[in-house]
C-alpha cells in the first residue's frame, strides 16, 4: 500500500476493469479522511472535470 506525503494534494491510483462491476479503483486514505471516511461518494461530471464528494446518505 502506498504511503502519501503529508503535504500531498494529488494522488495517482490504478484503475482496473471487472467484467461484472465495471471500473474499480481505491480511494487514497488522505482523500477518504477529507471526505469523512464515507460509505458512499458521488462523482459529478462538470465539463471536462470530475468532482468527487461525500454522498448524502438517506
One Martini backbone bead per residue (centre of mass of N, CA, C, O) as a GRO file, in nm:
protein
   58
    1UNK     BB    1   0.097   0.036   0.023
    2UNK     BB    2   0.083   0.355  -0.009
    3UNK     BB    3   0.262   0.649   0.083
    4UNK     BB    4   0.184   0.965   0.174
    5UNK     BB    5   0.243   1.276   0.175
    6UNK     BB    6   0.141   1.519   0.390
    7UNK     BB    7   0.138   1.755   0.141
    8UNK     BB    8  -0.042   1.614  -0.042
    9UNK     BB    9  -0.284   1.688  -0.342
   10UNK     BB   10  -0.205   1.434  -0.518
   11UNK     BB   11  -0.350   1.119  -0.664
   12UNK     BB   12  -0.228   0.819  -0.796
   13UNK     BB   13  -0.422   0.555  -0.941
   14UNK     BB   14  -0.543   0.264  -1.015
   15UNK     BB   15  -0.723   0.089  -1.284
   16UNK     BB   16  -0.979  -0.150  -1.307
   17UNK     BB   17  -1.143  -0.430  -1.473
   18UNK     BB   18  -1.479  -0.555  -1.434
   19UNK     BB   19  -1.718  -0.723  -1.600
   20UNK     BB   20  -1.949  -0.674  -1.365
   21UNK     BB   21  -1.857  -0.377  -1.218
   22UNK     BB   22  -1.630  -0.243  -1.369
   23UNK     BB   23  -1.468   0.018  -1.257
   24UNK     BB   24  -1.174   0.026  -1.037
   25UNK     BB   25  -1.074   0.170  -0.718
   26UNK     BB   26  -0.883   0.358  -0.486
   27UNK     BB   27  -0.907   0.543  -0.202
   28UNK     BB   28  -0.722   0.753  -0.066
   29UNK     BB   29  -0.679   0.816   0.258
   30UNK     BB   30  -0.672   1.133   0.252
   31UNK     BB   31  -0.944   1.154   0.102
   32UNK     BB   32  -1.126   0.997   0.297
   33UNK     BB   33  -1.074   1.189   0.537
   34UNK     BB   34  -1.192   1.445   0.410
   35UNK     BB   35  -1.479   1.287   0.361
   36UNK     BB   36  -1.528   1.106   0.629
   37UNK     BB   37  -1.539   0.812   0.564
   38UNK     BB   38  -1.729   0.707   0.343
   39UNK     BB   39  -1.985   0.498   0.211
   40UNK     BB   40  -2.030   0.730  -0.003
   41UNK     BB   41  -1.998   0.859  -0.339
   42UNK     BB   42  -1.974   1.140  -0.570
   43UNK     BB   43  -1.988   1.188  -0.920
   44UNK     BB   44  -1.922   1.498  -1.097
   45UNK     BB   45  -1.982   1.615  -1.413
   46UNK     BB   46  -1.781   1.907  -1.536
   47UNK     BB   47  -1.726   1.869  -1.824
   48UNK     BB   48  -1.376   1.785  -1.798
   49UNK     BB   49  -1.460   1.746  -1.499
   50UNK     BB   50  -1.428   1.585  -1.170
   51UNK     BB   51  -1.630   1.550  -0.888
   52UNK     BB   52  -1.570   1.464  -0.544
   53UNK     BB   53  -1.813   1.346  -0.298
   54UNK     BB   54  -2.004   1.324  -0.046
   55UNK     BB   55  -2.272   1.137   0.013
   56UNK     BB   56  -2.599   1.140   0.064
   57UNK     BB   57  -2.744   0.965   0.327
   58UNK     BB   58  -3.072   0.797   0.357
   0.00000   0.00000   0.00000
